[in-house]
PDB file of C-alpha atoms in Angstrom:
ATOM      1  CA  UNK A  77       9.380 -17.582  13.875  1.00 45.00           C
ATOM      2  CA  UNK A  78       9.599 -17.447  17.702  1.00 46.00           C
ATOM      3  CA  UNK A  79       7.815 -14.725  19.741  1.00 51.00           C
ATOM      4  CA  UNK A  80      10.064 -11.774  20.573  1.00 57.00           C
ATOM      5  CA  UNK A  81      13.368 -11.944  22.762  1.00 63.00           C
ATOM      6  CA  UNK A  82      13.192 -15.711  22.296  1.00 72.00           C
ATOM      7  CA  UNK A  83      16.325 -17.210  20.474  1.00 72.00           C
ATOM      8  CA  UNK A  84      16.303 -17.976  16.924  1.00 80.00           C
ATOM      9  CA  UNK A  85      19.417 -19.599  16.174  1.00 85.00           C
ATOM     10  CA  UNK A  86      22.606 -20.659  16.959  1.00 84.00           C
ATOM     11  CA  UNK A  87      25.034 -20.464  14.233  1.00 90.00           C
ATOM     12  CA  UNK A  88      28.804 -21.900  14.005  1.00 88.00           C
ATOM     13  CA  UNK A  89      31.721 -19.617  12.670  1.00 91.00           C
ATOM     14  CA  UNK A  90      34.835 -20.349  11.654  1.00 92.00           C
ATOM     15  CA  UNK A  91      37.433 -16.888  10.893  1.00 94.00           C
ATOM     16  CA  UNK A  92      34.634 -15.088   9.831  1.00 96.00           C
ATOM     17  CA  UNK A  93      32.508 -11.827  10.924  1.00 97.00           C
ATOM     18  CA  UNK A  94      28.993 -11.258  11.920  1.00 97.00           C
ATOM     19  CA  UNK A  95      27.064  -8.515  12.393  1.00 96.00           C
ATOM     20  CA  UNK A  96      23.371  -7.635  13.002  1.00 94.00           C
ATOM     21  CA  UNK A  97      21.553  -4.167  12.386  1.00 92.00           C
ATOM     22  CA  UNK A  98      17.728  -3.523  12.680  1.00 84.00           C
ATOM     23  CA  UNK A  99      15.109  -1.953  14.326  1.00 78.00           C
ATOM     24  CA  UNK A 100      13.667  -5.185  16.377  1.00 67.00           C
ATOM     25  CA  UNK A 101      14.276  -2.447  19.945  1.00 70.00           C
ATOM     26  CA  UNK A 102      14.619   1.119  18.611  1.00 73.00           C
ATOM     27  CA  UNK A 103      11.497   1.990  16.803  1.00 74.00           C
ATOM     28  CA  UNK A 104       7.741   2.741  17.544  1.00 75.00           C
ATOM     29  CA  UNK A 105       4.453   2.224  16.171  1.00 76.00           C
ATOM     30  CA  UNK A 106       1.961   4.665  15.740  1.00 80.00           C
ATOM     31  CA  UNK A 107      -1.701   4.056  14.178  1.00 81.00           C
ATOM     32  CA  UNK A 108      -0.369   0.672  12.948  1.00 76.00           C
ATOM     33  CA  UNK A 109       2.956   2.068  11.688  1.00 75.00           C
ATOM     34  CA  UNK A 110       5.814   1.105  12.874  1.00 74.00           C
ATOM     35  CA  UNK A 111       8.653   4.041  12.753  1.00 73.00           C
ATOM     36  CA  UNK A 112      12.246   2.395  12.442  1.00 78.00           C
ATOM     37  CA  UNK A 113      15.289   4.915  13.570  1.00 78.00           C
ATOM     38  CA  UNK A 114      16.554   3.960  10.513  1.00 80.00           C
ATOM     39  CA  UNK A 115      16.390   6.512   7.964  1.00 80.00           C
ATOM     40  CA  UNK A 116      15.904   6.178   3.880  1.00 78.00           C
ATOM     41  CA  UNK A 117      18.754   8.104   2.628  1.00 80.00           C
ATOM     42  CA  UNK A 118      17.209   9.460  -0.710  1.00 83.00           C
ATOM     43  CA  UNK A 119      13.618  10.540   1.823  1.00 86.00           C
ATOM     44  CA  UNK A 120      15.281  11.238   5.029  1.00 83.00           C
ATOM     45  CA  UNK A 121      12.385   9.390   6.476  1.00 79.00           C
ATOM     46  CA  UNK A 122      12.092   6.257   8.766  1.00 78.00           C
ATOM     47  CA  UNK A 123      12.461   3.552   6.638  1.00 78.00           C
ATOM     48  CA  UNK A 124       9.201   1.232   5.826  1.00 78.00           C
ATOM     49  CA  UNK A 125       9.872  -2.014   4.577  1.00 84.00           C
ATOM     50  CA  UNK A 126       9.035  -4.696   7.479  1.00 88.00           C
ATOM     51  CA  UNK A 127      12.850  -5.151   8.025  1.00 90.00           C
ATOM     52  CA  UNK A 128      12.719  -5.872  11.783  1.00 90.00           C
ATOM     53  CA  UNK A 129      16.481  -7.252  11.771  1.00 92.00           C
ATOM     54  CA  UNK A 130      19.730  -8.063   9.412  1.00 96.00           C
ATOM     55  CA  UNK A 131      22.588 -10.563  10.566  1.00 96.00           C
ATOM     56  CA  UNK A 132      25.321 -10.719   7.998  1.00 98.00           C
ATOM     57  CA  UNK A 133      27.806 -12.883   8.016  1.00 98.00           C
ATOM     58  CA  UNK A 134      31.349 -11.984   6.034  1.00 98.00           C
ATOM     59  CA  UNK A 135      34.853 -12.391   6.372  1.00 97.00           C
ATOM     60  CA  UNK A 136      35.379  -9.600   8.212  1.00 97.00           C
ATOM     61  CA  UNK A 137      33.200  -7.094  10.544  1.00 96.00           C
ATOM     62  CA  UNK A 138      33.795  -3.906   8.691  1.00 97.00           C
ATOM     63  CA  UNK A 139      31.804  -5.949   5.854  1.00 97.00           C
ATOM     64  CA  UNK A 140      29.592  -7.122   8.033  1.00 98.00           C
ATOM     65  CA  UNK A 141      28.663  -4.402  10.214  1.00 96.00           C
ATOM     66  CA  UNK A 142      28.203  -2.059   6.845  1.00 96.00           C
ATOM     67  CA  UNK A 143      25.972  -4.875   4.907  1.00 97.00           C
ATOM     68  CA  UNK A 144      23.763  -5.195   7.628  1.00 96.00           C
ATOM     69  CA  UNK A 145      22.920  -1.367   8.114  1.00 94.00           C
ATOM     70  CA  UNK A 146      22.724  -1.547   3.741  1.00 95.00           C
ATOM     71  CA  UNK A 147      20.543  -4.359   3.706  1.00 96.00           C
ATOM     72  CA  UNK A 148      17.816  -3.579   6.372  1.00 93.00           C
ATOM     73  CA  UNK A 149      17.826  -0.289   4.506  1.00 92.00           C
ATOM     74  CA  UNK A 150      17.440  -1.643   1.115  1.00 94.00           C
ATOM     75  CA  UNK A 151      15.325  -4.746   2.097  1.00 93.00           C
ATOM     76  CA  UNK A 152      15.109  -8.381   1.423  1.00 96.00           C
ATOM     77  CA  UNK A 153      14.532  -8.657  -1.859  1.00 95.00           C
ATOM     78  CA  UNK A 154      17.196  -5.952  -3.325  1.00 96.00           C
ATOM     79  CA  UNK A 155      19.027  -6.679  -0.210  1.00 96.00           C
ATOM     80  CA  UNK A 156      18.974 -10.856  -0.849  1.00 98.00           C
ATOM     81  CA  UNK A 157      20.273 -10.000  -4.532  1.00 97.00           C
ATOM     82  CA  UNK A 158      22.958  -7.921  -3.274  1.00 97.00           C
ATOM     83  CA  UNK A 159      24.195 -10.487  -0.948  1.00 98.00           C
ATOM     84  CA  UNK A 160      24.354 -13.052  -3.928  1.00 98.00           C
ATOM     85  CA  UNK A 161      26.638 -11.136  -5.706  1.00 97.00           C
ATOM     86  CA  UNK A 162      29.109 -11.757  -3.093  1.00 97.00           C
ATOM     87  CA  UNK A 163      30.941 -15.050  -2.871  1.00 94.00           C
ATOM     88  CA  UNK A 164      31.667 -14.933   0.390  1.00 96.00           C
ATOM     89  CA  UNK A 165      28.920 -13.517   2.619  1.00 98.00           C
ATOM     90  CA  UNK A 166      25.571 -14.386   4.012  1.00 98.00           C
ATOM     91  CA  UNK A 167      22.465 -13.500   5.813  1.00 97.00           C
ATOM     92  CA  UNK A 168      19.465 -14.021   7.659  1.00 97.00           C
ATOM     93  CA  UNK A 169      16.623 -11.503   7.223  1.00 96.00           C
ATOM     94  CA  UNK A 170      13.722 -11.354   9.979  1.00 93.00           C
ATOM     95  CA  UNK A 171      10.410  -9.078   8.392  1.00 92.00           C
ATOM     96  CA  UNK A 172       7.453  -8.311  10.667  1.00 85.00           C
ATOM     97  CA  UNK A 173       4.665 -10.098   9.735  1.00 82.00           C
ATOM     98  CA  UNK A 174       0.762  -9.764  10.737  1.00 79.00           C
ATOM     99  CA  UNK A 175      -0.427 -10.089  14.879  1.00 77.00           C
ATOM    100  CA  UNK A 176       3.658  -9.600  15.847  1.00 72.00           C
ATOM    101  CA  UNK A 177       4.524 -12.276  14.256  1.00 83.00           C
ATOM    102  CA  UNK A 178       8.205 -12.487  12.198  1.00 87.00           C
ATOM    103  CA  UNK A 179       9.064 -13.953   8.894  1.00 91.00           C
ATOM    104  CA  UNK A 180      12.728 -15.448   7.953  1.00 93.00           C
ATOM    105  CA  UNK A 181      14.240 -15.220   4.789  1.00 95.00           C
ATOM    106  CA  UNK A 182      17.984 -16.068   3.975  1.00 96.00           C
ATOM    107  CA  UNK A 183      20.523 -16.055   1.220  1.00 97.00           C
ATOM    108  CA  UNK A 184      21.603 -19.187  -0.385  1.00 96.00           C
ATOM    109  CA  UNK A 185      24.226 -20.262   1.687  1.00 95.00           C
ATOM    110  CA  UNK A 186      23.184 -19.444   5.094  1.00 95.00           C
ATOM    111  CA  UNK A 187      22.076 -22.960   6.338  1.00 92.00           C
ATOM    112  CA  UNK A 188      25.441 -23.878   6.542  1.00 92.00           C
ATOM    113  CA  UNK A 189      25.895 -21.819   9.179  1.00 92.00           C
ATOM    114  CA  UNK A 190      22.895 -22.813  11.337  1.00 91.00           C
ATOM    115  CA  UNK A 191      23.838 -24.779  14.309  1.00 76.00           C
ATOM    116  CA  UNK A 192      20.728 -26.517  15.475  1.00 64.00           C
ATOM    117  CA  UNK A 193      18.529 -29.641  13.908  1.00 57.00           C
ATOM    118  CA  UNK A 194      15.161 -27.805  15.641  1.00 50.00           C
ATOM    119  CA  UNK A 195      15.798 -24.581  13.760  1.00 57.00           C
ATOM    120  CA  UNK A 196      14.121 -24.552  10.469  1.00 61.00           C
ATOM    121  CA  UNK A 197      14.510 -21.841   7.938  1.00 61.00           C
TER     122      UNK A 197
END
């Protein structure tokens, strides 16, 4: 994946919603850990999972907006199982990998949406 605050993707909608939630700008690292302001709700502590960023797409942004917040919460592989269940939704996760470097996983039908022969995911 692409060094940060270079673009990923471009992706082609048609009626539907998108929304993105993460901690890719908002967190910090400290002795190697990286502290997300996004909180585990059953340990009220920053959650720790490598999610650096969820874009969901649905047919509508309530969905969307919620889903994403759920998902980088949860994490990709609850959070990829969750979105399967769904006919109509999608996303893209983004995980921190090792040296700063960022790992892609998506749901099953999220290709569809990519708009771009160079992008590979």
């Amino acid at each position: 994946v692409k060094e940060k605050n270079e673009l990923l993707l471009r992706l082609s909608l048609n009626n539907q919603a998108i929304a993105t939630s993460g901690d890719y700008k908002n967190y910090f690292e400290k002795n190697d850990v990286v502290y997300s302001h996004l909180l585990n709700p059953n340990s009220n502590t920053p959650i720790r999972n490598k999610v650096a960023s969820v874009t969901v797409i649905a047919p509508n942004c309530t969905l969307a907006d919620g889903l994403a917040t759920a998902l980088a919460v949860t994490g990709v592989n609850r959070g990829l199982s969750i979105v399967e269940s769904y006919e109509d939704v999608e996303c893209l996760f983004v995980l921190r990998g090792k040296d700063n470097s960022f790992e892609t996983f998506v749901s099953s039908g999220f290709k569809k949406f990519v708009n771009s022969s160079e992008i590979k995911l």
